[in-house]
Short mmCIF file of C-alpha atoms in Angstrom, two decimals:
data_model
loop_
_atom_site.label_atom_id
_atom_site.label_comp_id
_atom_site.label_asym_id
_atom_site.label_seq_id
_atom_site.Cartn_x
_atom_site.Cartn_y
_atom_site.Cartn_z
CA UNK A 204 -28.62 6.51 -3.30
CA UNK A 205 -29.51 3.20 -1.56
CA UNK A 206 -31.46 0.33 -3.07
CA UNK A 207 -34.71 -0.72 -1.42
CA UNK A 208 -33.04 -4.01 -0.46
CA UNK A 209 -30.27 -2.20 1.43
CA UNK A 210 -32.78 0.08 3.18
CA UNK A 211 -34.95 -2.90 4.16
CA UNK A 212 -31.96 -4.68 5.68
CA UNK A 213 -30.84 -1.49 7.40
CA UNK A 214 -34.27 -1.32 9.05
CA UNK A 215 -34.11 -4.95 10.12
CA UNK A 216 -30.81 -4.82 12.01
CA UNK A 217 -29.94 -2.52 14.89
CA UNK A 218 -26.72 -0.53 14.78
CA UNK A 219 -25.48 -2.65 17.66
CA UNK A 220 -26.03 -5.83 15.65
CA UNK A 221 -24.44 -4.38 12.52
CA UNK A 222 -21.33 -3.26 14.41
CA UNK A 223 -21.09 -6.68 16.11
CA UNK A 224 -21.33 -8.51 12.78
CA UNK A 225 -18.78 -6.10 11.29
CA UNK A 226 -16.30 -6.66 14.13
CA UNK A 227 -16.63 -10.43 13.81
CA UNK A 228 -16.16 -10.25 10.04
CA UNK A 229 -13.09 -8.05 10.48
CA UNK A 230 -11.63 -10.47 13.02
CA UNK A 231 -12.05 -13.32 10.52
CA UNK A 232 -10.75 -11.33 7.54
CA UNK A 233 -14.07 -11.31 5.66
CA UNK A 234 -13.62 -7.93 3.98
CA UNK A 235 -16.67 -8.34 1.75
CA UNK A 236 -18.92 -8.68 4.80
CA UNK A 237 -17.19 -5.71 6.44
CA UNK A 238 -17.96 -3.58 3.37
CA UNK A 239 -21.55 -4.85 3.35
CA UNK A 240 -21.97 -3.93 7.01
CA UNK A 241 -20.49 -0.47 6.36
CA UNK A 242 -23.08 0.08 3.63
CA UNK A 243 -25.94 -0.98 5.90
CA UNK A 244 -24.63 1.13 8.80
CA UNK A 245 -24.48 4.15 6.49
CA UNK A 246 -28.02 3.41 5.25
CA UNK A 247 -29.30 3.13 8.83
CA UNK A 248 -27.79 6.52 9.73
CA UNK A 249 -29.38 7.93 6.55
CA UNK A 250 -32.80 6.61 7.63
CA UNK A 251 -32.37 8.04 11.14
CA UNK A 252 -31.17 11.44 9.86
CA UNK A 253 -34.16 11.72 7.55
CA UNK A 254 -36.71 10.78 10.22
CA UNK A 255 -37.58 7.48 8.58
CA UNK A 256 -36.38 5.40 11.51
CA UNK A 257 -36.35 6.14 15.23
#
């Protein structure tokens, strides 16, 4: 489902930070970074839902 690299990054950044980075990327038209943030946000929710992250 997610690579170990994506899961590691998802653990490193808080949802607050990911959403902030995503908003900034969206404002500047960096759609690749927006998609990357979406992936990491989804991975973070996956980790939380499965009890792997508080």
